[in-house]
mmCIF file of C-alpha atoms and ligand atoms in Angstrom:
data_model
loop_
_atom_site.group_PDB
_atom_site.id
_atom_site.type_symbol
_atom_site.label_atom_id
_atom_site.label_comp_id
_atom_site.label_asym_id
_atom_site.label_seq_id
_atom_site.Cartn_x
_atom_site.Cartn_y
_atom_site.Cartn_z
ATOM 1 C CA MET A 25 139.030 38.982 190.060
ATOM 2 C CA ASP A 26 135.774 40.793 190.873
ATOM 3 C CA ILE A 27 136.952 44.109 192.260
ATOM 4 C CA SER A 28 140.173 46.120 192.089
ATOM 5 C CA VAL A 29 140.517 49.161 194.290
ATOM 6 C CA ILE A 30 143.114 51.615 192.995
ATOM 7 C CA ILE A 31 144.640 54.070 195.412
ATOM 8 C CA PRO A 32 146.958 56.854 194.184
ATOM 9 C CA THR A 33 149.319 57.695 196.988
ATOM 10 C CA HIS A 34 151.580 60.678 197.406
ATOM 11 C CA ASN A 35 152.956 61.233 200.907
ATOM 12 C CA GLU A 36 150.191 59.516 202.833
ATOM 13 C CA GLU A 37 152.223 57.571 205.423
ATOM 14 C CA GLY A 38 149.781 58.263 208.263
ATOM 15 C CA ASN A 39 146.720 56.996 206.363
ATOM 16 C CA LEU A 40 147.686 53.808 204.611
ATOM 17 C CA ALA A 41 147.476 51.270 207.436
ATOM 18 C CA LEU A 42 144.017 52.400 208.527
ATOM 19 C CA LEU A 43 142.831 52.626 204.925
ATOM 20 C CA HIS A 44 143.948 49.052 204.289
ATOM 21 C CA GLN A 45 142.168 47.906 207.409
ATOM 22 C CA ARG A 46 138.893 49.661 206.528
ATOM 23 C CA LEU A 47 138.956 48.474 202.923
ATOM 24 C CA THR A 48 139.612 44.927 204.068
ATOM 25 C CA THR A 49 136.671 45.005 206.473
ATOM 26 C CA THR A 50 134.231 46.248 203.831
ATOM 27 C CA LEU A 51 135.412 44.051 200.981
ATOM 28 C CA PHE A 52 135.615 40.961 203.159
ATOM 29 C CA GLN A 53 131.986 41.464 204.166
ATOM 30 C CA LEU A 54 131.012 41.721 200.504
ATOM 31 C CA GLY A 55 132.437 38.245 200.064
ATOM 32 C CA CYS A 56 133.923 38.827 196.622
ATOM 33 C CA LEU A 57 137.374 38.366 195.140
ATOM 34 C CA TYR A 58 139.224 41.626 195.462
ATOM 35 C CA GLU A 59 142.613 43.270 195.229
ATOM 36 C CA LEU A 60 143.972 46.579 196.487
ATOM 37 C CA VAL A 61 146.350 48.320 194.100
ATOM 38 C CA PHE A 62 148.404 51.000 195.807
ATOM 39 C CA VAL A 63 150.326 53.298 193.481
ATOM 40 C CA ASP A 64 153.109 55.170 195.180
ATOM 41 C CA ASP A 65 153.398 58.356 193.156
ATOM 42 C CA GLY A 66 156.915 59.424 194.116
ATOM 43 C CA SER A 67 156.296 59.812 197.846
ATOM 44 C CA THR A 68 159.117 61.371 199.815
ATOM 45 C CA ASP A 69 157.850 60.281 203.238
ATOM 46 C CA ARG A 70 157.558 56.758 204.663
ATOM 47 C CA SER A 71 154.571 55.795 202.488
ATOM 48 C CA LEU A 72 156.517 53.190 200.561
ATOM 49 C CA GLU A 73 157.751 51.511 203.740
ATOM 50 C CA VAL A 74 154.201 51.316 205.035
ATOM 51 C CA LEU A 75 153.060 49.906 201.699
ATOM 52 C CA GLU A 76 155.790 47.262 201.793
ATOM 53 C CA GLN A 77 154.632 46.216 205.238
ATOM 54 C CA THR A 78 151.038 46.123 204.048
ATOM 55 C CA TYR A 79 152.089 43.967 201.104
ATOM 56 C CA THR A 80 153.994 41.560 203.327
ATOM 57 C CA SER A 81 151.089 41.202 205.718
ATOM 58 C CA ASP A 82 148.435 40.709 203.013
ATOM 59 C CA ARG A 83 150.082 39.405 199.826
ATOM 60 C CA GLN A 84 146.901 37.754 198.724
ATOM 61 C CA HIS A 85 145.085 41.045 198.253
ATOM 62 C CA VAL A 86 147.666 43.799 197.971
ATOM 63 C CA LYS A 87 149.623 44.992 194.950
ATOM 64 C CA VAL A 88 152.016 47.913 195.143
ATOM 65 C CA ILE A 89 153.562 49.909 192.308
ATOM 66 C CA LYS A 90 156.226 52.466 193.002
ATOM 67 C CA LEU A 91 156.513 55.081 190.284
ATOM 68 C CA GLN A 92 159.943 56.440 189.524
ATOM 69 C CA ARG A 93 158.955 59.984 190.419
ATOM 70 C CA ASN A 94 155.910 62.097 191.226
ATOM 71 C CA TYR A 95 153.892 62.094 187.989
ATOM 72 C CA GLY A 96 150.580 63.417 189.319
ATOM 73 C CA LYS A 97 147.286 61.773 190.139
ATOM 74 C CA THR A 98 146.142 61.038 186.574
ATOM 75 C CA THR A 99 149.271 59.084 185.745
ATOM 76 C CA ALA A 100 149.209 57.293 189.096
ATOM 77 C CA LEU A 101 145.670 56.164 188.314
ATOM 78 C CA VAL A 102 146.673 55.001 184.824
ATOM 79 C CA ALA A 103 149.507 52.927 186.317
ATOM 80 C CA GLY A 104 147.014 51.365 188.730
ATOM 81 C CA PHE A 105 144.488 50.617 185.968
ATOM 82 C CA GLN A 106 147.195 48.855 183.966
ATOM 83 C CA LEU A 107 147.956 46.472 186.804
ATOM 84 C CA ALA A 108 144.383 45.963 187.994
ATOM 85 C CA SER A 109 142.666 42.769 186.906
ATOM 86 C CA GLY A 110 139.155 43.285 188.320
ATOM 87 C CA ASN A 111 135.972 43.453 186.270
ATOM 88 C CA VAL A 112 134.928 46.374 188.403
ATOM 89 C CA LEU A 113 137.474 49.029 189.264
ATOM 90 C CA ILE A 114 137.149 51.414 192.165
ATOM 91 C CA THR A 115 139.293 54.491 192.662
ATOM 92 C CA MET A 116 139.639 56.071 196.056
ATOM 93 C CA ASP A 117 141.900 58.697 197.594
ATOM 94 C CA ALA A 118 144.445 57.515 200.134
ATOM 95 C CA ASP A 119 143.698 60.146 202.781
ATOM 96 C CA LEU A 120 140.512 58.514 204.146
ATOM 97 C CA GLN A 121 138.398 61.459 203.020
ATOM 98 C CA ASP A 122 136.432 58.863 201.071
ATOM 99 C CA ASP A 123 134.809 56.157 203.137
ATOM 100 C CA PRO A 124 135.293 52.494 202.166
ATOM 101 C CA ALA A 125 131.957 51.791 203.863
ATOM 102 C CA ASP A 126 130.252 53.483 200.880
ATOM 103 C CA ILE A 127 131.531 50.844 198.449
ATOM 104 C CA PRO A 128 128.464 48.554 198.670
ATOM 105 C CA ALA A 129 126.103 51.455 197.916
ATOM 106 C CA MET A 130 128.238 52.545 194.957
ATOM 107 C CA LEU A 131 128.252 48.985 193.600
ATOM 108 C CA GLU A 132 124.500 48.820 194.004
ATOM 109 C CA GLU A 133 124.170 51.949 191.867
ATOM 110 C CA LEU A 134 126.490 50.449 189.235
ATOM 111 C CA ASN A 135 124.332 47.356 189.103
ATOM 112 C CA LYS A 136 121.310 49.436 188.216
ATOM 113 C CA GLY A 137 122.749 49.355 184.716
ATOM 114 C CA TYR A 138 125.494 51.962 184.738
ATOM 115 C CA ASP A 139 129.088 51.786 183.573
ATOM 116 C CA LEU A 140 130.443 54.495 185.828
ATOM 117 C CA VAL A 141 129.259 55.785 189.186
ATOM 118 C CA VAL A 142 130.765 59.035 190.411
ATOM 119 C CA GLY A 143 130.830 59.833 194.119
ATOM 120 C CA TRP A 144 129.125 63.059 195.148
ATOM 121 C CA ARG A 145 130.613 64.664 198.258
ATOM 122 C CA LYS A 146 127.320 66.242 199.226
ATOM 123 C CA GLU A 147 128.603 67.536 202.520
ATOM 124 C CA ARG A 148 132.167 68.324 201.771
ATOM 125 C CA MET A 149 134.751 68.567 204.500
ATOM 126 C CA ASP A 150 137.091 70.978 202.752
ATOM 127 C CA ARG A 151 137.765 74.668 203.189
ATOM 128 C CA ALA A 152 135.127 77.128 202.000
ATOM 129 C CA ARG A 153 137.364 78.460 199.235
ATOM 130 C CA LYS A 154 137.965 75.041 197.812
ATOM 131 C CA ARG A 155 134.266 74.215 198.044
ATOM 132 C CA LEU A 156 133.351 77.389 196.170
ATOM 133 C CA SER A 157 135.918 76.948 193.410
ATOM 134 C CA SER A 158 134.840 73.344 193.058
ATOM 135 C CA ARG A 159 131.225 74.429 192.712
ATOM 136 C CA ILE A 160 132.091 76.826 189.920
ATOM 137 C CA PHE A 161 134.163 74.096 188.268
ATOM 138 C CA ASN A 162 131.309 71.587 188.404
ATOM 139 C CA LEU A 163 128.771 74.061 187.022
ATOM 140 C CA ALA A 164 131.109 75.092 184.201
ATOM 141 C CA VAL A 165 131.912 71.516 183.217
ATOM 142 C CA SER A 166 128.264 70.414 183.444
ATOM 143 C CA ARG A 167 127.125 73.196 181.149
ATOM 144 C CA ALA A 168 129.984 72.956 178.723
ATOM 145 C CA ALA A 169 129.875 69.183 178.424
ATOM 146 C CA GLY A 170 126.112 68.771 178.695
ATOM 147 C CA LEU A 171 126.587 66.146 181.410
ATOM 148 C CA TYR A 172 125.051 67.262 184.678
ATOM 149 C CA LEU A 173 126.926 65.960 187.714
ATOM 150 C CA HIS A 174 127.551 67.580 191.095
ATOM 151 C CA ASP A 175 131.090 66.419 191.668
ATOM 152 C CA PHE A 176 133.206 65.488 188.651
ATOM 153 C CA ASN A 177 136.426 65.617 190.606
ATOM 154 C CA CYS A 178 135.458 63.220 193.393
ATOM 155 C CA GLY A 179 138.284 60.697 193.781
ATOM 156 C CA PHE A 180 135.789 57.979 194.638
ATOM 157 C CA LYS A 181 134.427 56.358 191.505
ATOM 158 C CA VAL A 182 133.322 52.907 190.452
ATOM 159 C CA TYR A 183 133.862 51.741 186.862
ATOM 160 C CA ARG A 184 133.203 48.802 184.675
ATOM 161 C CA ARG A 185 136.446 47.671 183.159
ATOM 162 C CA GLN A 186 135.456 48.571 179.576
ATOM 163 C CA VAL A 187 135.217 52.250 180.498
ATOM 164 C CA LEU A 188 138.891 52.466 181.344
ATOM 165 C CA GLU A 189 139.891 50.469 178.336
ATOM 166 C CA SER A 190 138.434 53.138 176.072
ATOM 167 C CA VAL A 191 139.268 56.361 177.882
ATOM 168 C CA ARG A 192 142.717 57.855 177.319
ATOM 169 C CA LEU A 193 144.078 59.610 180.366
ATOM 170 C CA TYR A 194 147.035 61.969 180.527
ATOM 171 C CA SER A 195 147.838 65.461 181.823
ATOM 172 C CA ASP A 196 145.206 66.162 184.509
ATOM 173 C CA LEU A 197 142.358 64.534 182.637
ATOM 174 C CA HIS A 198 141.279 62.394 185.589
ATOM 175 C CA ARG A 199 138.906 65.240 186.463
ATOM 176 C CA TYR A 200 137.090 64.717 183.193
ATOM 177 C CA ILE A 201 136.762 60.936 183.196
ATOM 178 C CA PRO A 202 132.932 61.171 183.425
ATOM 179 C CA VAL A 203 132.833 63.497 180.396
ATOM 180 C CA LEU A 204 135.127 61.264 178.354
ATOM 181 C CA ALA A 205 133.201 58.152 179.390
ATOM 182 C CA ALA A 206 129.821 59.671 178.513
ATOM 183 C CA TRP A 207 131.247 60.735 175.164
ATOM 184 C CA GLN A 208 132.135 57.113 174.432
ATOM 185 C CA GLY A 209 128.527 56.192 175.117
ATOM 186 C CA PHE A 210 128.936 54.773 178.618
ATOM 187 C CA ARG A 211 126.141 55.324 181.113
ATOM 188 C CA VAL A 212 127.241 57.578 183.949
ATOM 189 C CA SER A 213 125.485 58.039 187.277
ATOM 190 C CA GLU A 214 126.319 59.610 190.631
ATOM 191 C CA ARG A 215 125.637 58.759 194.229
ATOM 192 C CA PRO A 216 126.140 60.780 197.426
ATOM 193 C CA VAL A 217 129.058 59.587 199.533
ATOM 194 C CA THR A 218 130.263 60.422 203.009
ATOM 195 C CA HIS A 219 133.193 62.802 203.108
ATOM 196 C CA HIS A 220 135.559 63.109 206.044
ATOM 197 C CA PRO A 221 138.242 65.624 206.899
ATOM 198 C CA ARG A 222 141.702 64.389 205.869
ATOM 199 C CA HIS A 223 142.816 61.754 208.395
ATOM 200 C CA SER A 224 146.504 62.713 208.376
ATOM 201 C CA GLY A 225 148.972 64.652 206.220
ATOM 202 C CA VAL A 226 148.274 67.637 203.979
ATOM 203 C CA SER A 227 146.310 68.245 200.778
ATOM 204 C CA LYS A 228 148.299 68.122 197.552
ATOM 205 C CA TYR A 229 146.044 70.547 195.752
ATOM 206 C CA GLY A 230 145.078 74.143 196.368
ATOM 207 C CA THR A 231 142.586 76.307 194.505
ATOM 208 C CA GLY A 232 145.218 76.947 191.815
ATOM 209 C CA ARG A 233 144.181 73.756 190.080
ATOM 210 C CA ILE A 234 141.022 75.412 188.800
ATOM 211 C CA ALA A 235 143.039 77.788 186.620
ATOM 212 C CA ARG A 236 145.046 74.904 185.209
ATOM 213 C CA GLY A 237 141.870 72.927 184.852
ATOM 214 C CA PHE A 238 140.389 75.547 182.545
ATOM 215 C CA MET A 239 142.738 74.775 179.664
ATOM 216 C CA ASP A 240 142.104 71.089 180.256
ATOM 217 C CA LEU A 241 138.397 71.831 179.858
ATOM 218 C CA VAL A 242 139.057 73.505 176.504
ATOM 219 C CA MET A 243 141.021 70.401 175.527
ATOM 220 C CA VAL A 244 138.270 68.046 176.670
ATOM 221 C CA LEU A 245 135.622 70.009 174.795
ATOM 222 C CA PHE A 246 137.787 69.860 171.697
ATOM 223 C CA ILE A 247 138.238 66.115 172.186
ATOM 224 C CA VAL A 248 134.556 65.344 172.572
ATOM 225 C CA ARG A 249 133.338 67.656 169.813
ATOM 226 C CA TYR A 250 135.980 67.895 167.133
ATOM 227 C CA LEU A 251 138.709 65.314 167.651
ATOM 228 C CA ARG A 252 137.203 63.081 165.013
ATOM 229 C CA HIS A 253 136.711 65.853 162.434
ATOM 230 C CA PRO A 254 138.952 68.858 163.078
ATOM 231 C CA LEU A 255 138.010 70.536 159.794
ATOM 232 C CA ARG A 256 134.487 70.999 161.094
ATOM 233 C CA LEU A 257 135.875 73.388 163.696
ATOM 234 C CA PHE A 258 138.802 75.052 161.953
ATOM 235 C CA GLY A 259 137.258 74.889 158.504
ATOM 236 C CA TRP A 260 134.038 76.649 159.420
ATOM 237 C CA LEU A 261 135.768 79.154 161.693
ATOM 238 C CA GLY A 262 138.241 79.944 158.909
ATOM 239 C CA PHE A 263 135.468 80.128 156.339
ATOM 240 C CA PHE A 264 133.463 82.681 158.337
ATOM 241 C CA ILE A 265 136.449 84.858 159.168
ATOM 242 C CA PHE A 266 137.699 84.710 155.572
ATOM 243 C CA SER A 267 134.233 85.559 154.242
ATOM 244 C CA ALA A 268 133.851 88.530 156.598
ATOM 245 C CA GLY A 269 137.195 89.908 155.363
ATOM 246 C CA GLY A 270 136.214 89.125 151.778
ATOM 247 C CA VAL A 271 132.883 90.984 151.965
ATOM 248 C CA ILE A 272 134.568 94.073 153.415
ATOM 249 C CA ASN A 273 137.214 93.964 150.706
ATOM 250 C CA VAL A 274 134.595 93.672 147.950
ATOM 251 C CA TYR A 275 133.097 96.856 149.378
ATOM 252 C CA PHE A 276 136.536 98.505 149.283
ATOM 253 C CA ALA A 277 137.069 97.319 145.722
ATOM 254 C CA PHE A 278 133.781 98.965 144.784
ATOM 255 C CA LEU A 279 134.893 102.236 146.445
ATOM 256 C CA TRP A 280 138.233 102.010 144.678
ATOM 257 C CA LEU A 281 136.523 101.662 141.305
ATOM 258 C CA LEU A 282 134.281 104.678 142.016
ATOM 259 C CA ARG A 283 137.402 106.650 142.779
ATOM 260 C CA PHE A 284 139.310 105.253 139.797
ATOM 261 C CA TRP A 285 136.568 106.204 137.375
ATOM 262 C CA GLY A 286 136.105 109.553 139.108
ATOM 263 C CA LEU A 287 132.415 108.834 139.790
ATOM 264 C CA ALA A 288 132.470 109.988 143.427
ATOM 265 C CA GLU A 289 134.614 111.791 145.992
ATOM 266 C CA VAL A 290 136.233 108.866 147.856
ATOM 267 C CA PRO A 291 139.146 109.328 150.271
ATOM 268 C CA PRO A 292 142.129 106.965 149.747
ATOM 269 C CA ILE A 293 141.438 103.408 150.893
ATOM 270 C CA GLY A 294 144.919 102.118 151.776
ATOM 271 C CA THR A 295 145.113 104.056 155.053
ATOM 272 C CA ARG A 296 141.724 102.979 156.447
ATOM 273 C CA PRO A 297 142.028 100.754 159.542
ATOM 274 C CA LEU A 298 139.099 98.582 158.408
ATOM 275 C CA PHE A 299 141.080 97.724 155.275
ATOM 276 C CA SER A 300 143.903 96.245 157.377
ATOM 277 C CA VAL A 301 141.377 94.355 159.480
ATOM 278 C CA ALA A 302 139.763 92.869 156.388
ATOM 279 C CA ILE A 303 143.096 91.728 154.941
ATOM 280 C CA LEU A 304 144.099 90.243 158.272
ATOM 281 C CA ALA A 305 140.791 88.400 158.502
ATOM 282 C CA MET A 306 141.294 86.869 155.071
ATOM 283 C CA ILE A 307 144.803 85.675 155.942
ATOM 284 C CA LEU A 308 143.661 84.316 159.295
ATOM 285 C CA GLY A 309 140.770 82.539 157.609
ATOM 286 C CA VAL A 310 143.064 80.766 155.155
ATOM 287 C CA GLN A 311 145.385 79.782 158.007
ATOM 288 C CA LEU A 312 142.553 78.321 160.056
ATOM 289 C CA ILE A 313 141.303 76.297 157.103
ATOM 290 C CA SER A 314 144.848 75.023 156.546
ATOM 291 C CA ILE A 315 145.127 73.990 160.207
ATOM 292 C CA GLY A 316 141.863 72.091 159.813
ATOM 293 C CA LEU A 317 143.188 70.329 156.719
ATOM 294 C CA LEU A 318 146.431 69.468 158.509
ATOM 295 C CA GLY A 319 144.331 68.056 161.350
ATOM 296 C CA GLU A 320 142.449 65.886 158.865
ATOM 297 C CA MET A 321 145.741 64.699 157.379
ATOM 298 C CA ILE A 322 147.011 63.650 160.809
ATOM 299 C CA ARG A 323 143.691 61.967 161.436
ATOM 300 C CA TYR A 324 143.880 60.110 158.113
ATOM 301 C CA PHE A 325 147.374 58.764 158.570
ATOM 302 C CA SER A 326 147.024 57.893 162.268
ATOM 303 C CA TYR A 327 143.763 56.058 161.700
ATOM 304 C CA GLU A 328 143.259 53.017 163.920
ATOM 305 C CA PRO A 329 139.950 51.193 163.538
ATOM 306 C CA LYS A 330 140.062 50.091 167.183
ATOM 307 C CA SER A 331 140.084 53.582 168.621
ATOM 308 C CA GLU A 332 137.093 54.658 166.563
ATOM 309 C CA TYR A 333 134.547 53.083 168.890
ATOM 310 C CA ALA A 334 133.933 51.437 172.254
ATOM 311 C CA VAL A 335 132.238 48.045 172.100
ATOM 312 C CA SER A 336 129.302 47.409 174.396
ATOM 313 C CA GLN A 337 129.057 43.643 173.784
ATOM 314 C CA THR A 338 129.945 41.125 171.088
ATOM 315 C CA TRP A 339 128.208 37.894 170.149
ATOM 316 C CA GLN A 340 130.206 35.551 167.935
HETATM 317 N N1 LIG B 417 147.955 62.259 194.745
HETATM 318 C C1 LIG B 417 148.843 61.563 193.936
HETATM 319 N N2 LIG B 417 149.791 62.273 193.244
HETATM 320 C C2 LIG B 417 149.884 63.638 193.316
HETATM 321 C C3 LIG B 417 148.945 64.330 194.118
HETATM 322 C C4 LIG B 417 147.994 63.603 194.816
HETATM 323 O O1 LIG B 417 148.793 60.343 193.852
HETATM 324 O O2 LIG B 417 150.747 64.210 192.664
HETATM 325 C C5 LIG B 417 146.923 61.500 195.503
HETATM 326 C C6 LIG B 417 146.908 61.779 197.009
HETATM 327 O O3 LIG B 417 147.853 60.985 197.691
HETATM 328 C C7 LIG B 417 145.479 61.427 197.349
HETATM 329 C C8 LIG B 417 144.706 61.841 196.124
HETATM 330 O O4 LIG B 417 145.657 61.910 195.064
HETATM 331 O O5 LIG B 417 145.324 60.047 197.569
HETATM 332 C C9 LIG B 417 143.999 63.170 196.304
HETATM 333 O O6 LIG B 417 144.894 64.146 196.782
HETATM 334 P P1 LIG B 417 144.512 65.155 197.967
HETATM 335 O O7 LIG B 417 143.778 64.436 199.040
HETATM 336 O O8 LIG B 417 145.741 65.871 198.375
HETATM 337 O O9 LIG B 417 143.529 66.153 197.225
HETATM 338 P P2 LIG B 417 142.283 66.891 197.887
HETATM 339 O O10 LIG B 417 141.412 65.838 198.509
HETATM 340 O O11 LIG B 417 142.852 67.827 198.899
HETATM 341 O O12 LIG B 417 141.613 67.581 196.748
HETATM 342 MG MG1 LIG B 418 141.941 64.519 199.915
#
């Protein structure tokens, strides 16, 4: 199989038939072997019926998975990736906001020597509020991750198979696939794509996702920087906080001695707020170091050689 197109679907009854038709036109013209993997993510409308009809009318190219309930887009994509057998995988939203006619251009970009091409909805057909929050999101992720892309969250992406074999997706991590892929050493590029208003149905996401996405960003940054050596984060943080508390307490010890030997007029130390802060800092420091060590223990015992690296090519 050359190409698998994976389409996460949640209540998209009005879009699926046209999407299938447009995808078929484009992929047929490309003249390659292809399959369309529709993942029904717990739809409550007639989506599944439409998908069954699509399957019956085009068994040669269509695969359908019905998930037991609505798990969310990331999980729907993972289910699709598991079933897909193409060397190149394409993800696309079901609402026809992405245009199948852009597939050849995206493939062309991939063939320039990239492993992942991310669509860039240069002229986005969404509400102003969503566009603004998305802009902030893209700037924040670009800066934090050091990977500069305009549109991380675009549903339209083209991957080489290896990318998805080495990226672990759960929660809402689909938004960070480019970051995780780049971290594994894959070459990531982007290409402007046409964006349409939703053909039918309603959007499943509001602006609220940005707030949820923030914690995911913290998680992704932790994954790409410290997952492999947690002590380097918690250990150093703990060390600095412990040392700060320690230095202050050495100063207090010195004051205490002055007072004890009657060498100077020093007010009692026990009631000074800074004293409590210093003790707290020392305790916190020790705790952070312990968390780091626990992290290293988990790392040691869950060690799997295979998940330490992504292979680019093997000759044997
Ligand atoms: N989607 C999904 N599961 C969900 C939510 C969304 O599979 O829980 C799919 C949805 O059917 C669509 C894609 O994810 O194909 C993007 O969703 P939507 O178009 O609502 O997002 P927007 O374009 O408004 O950001
Ligand atoms: Mg959409």
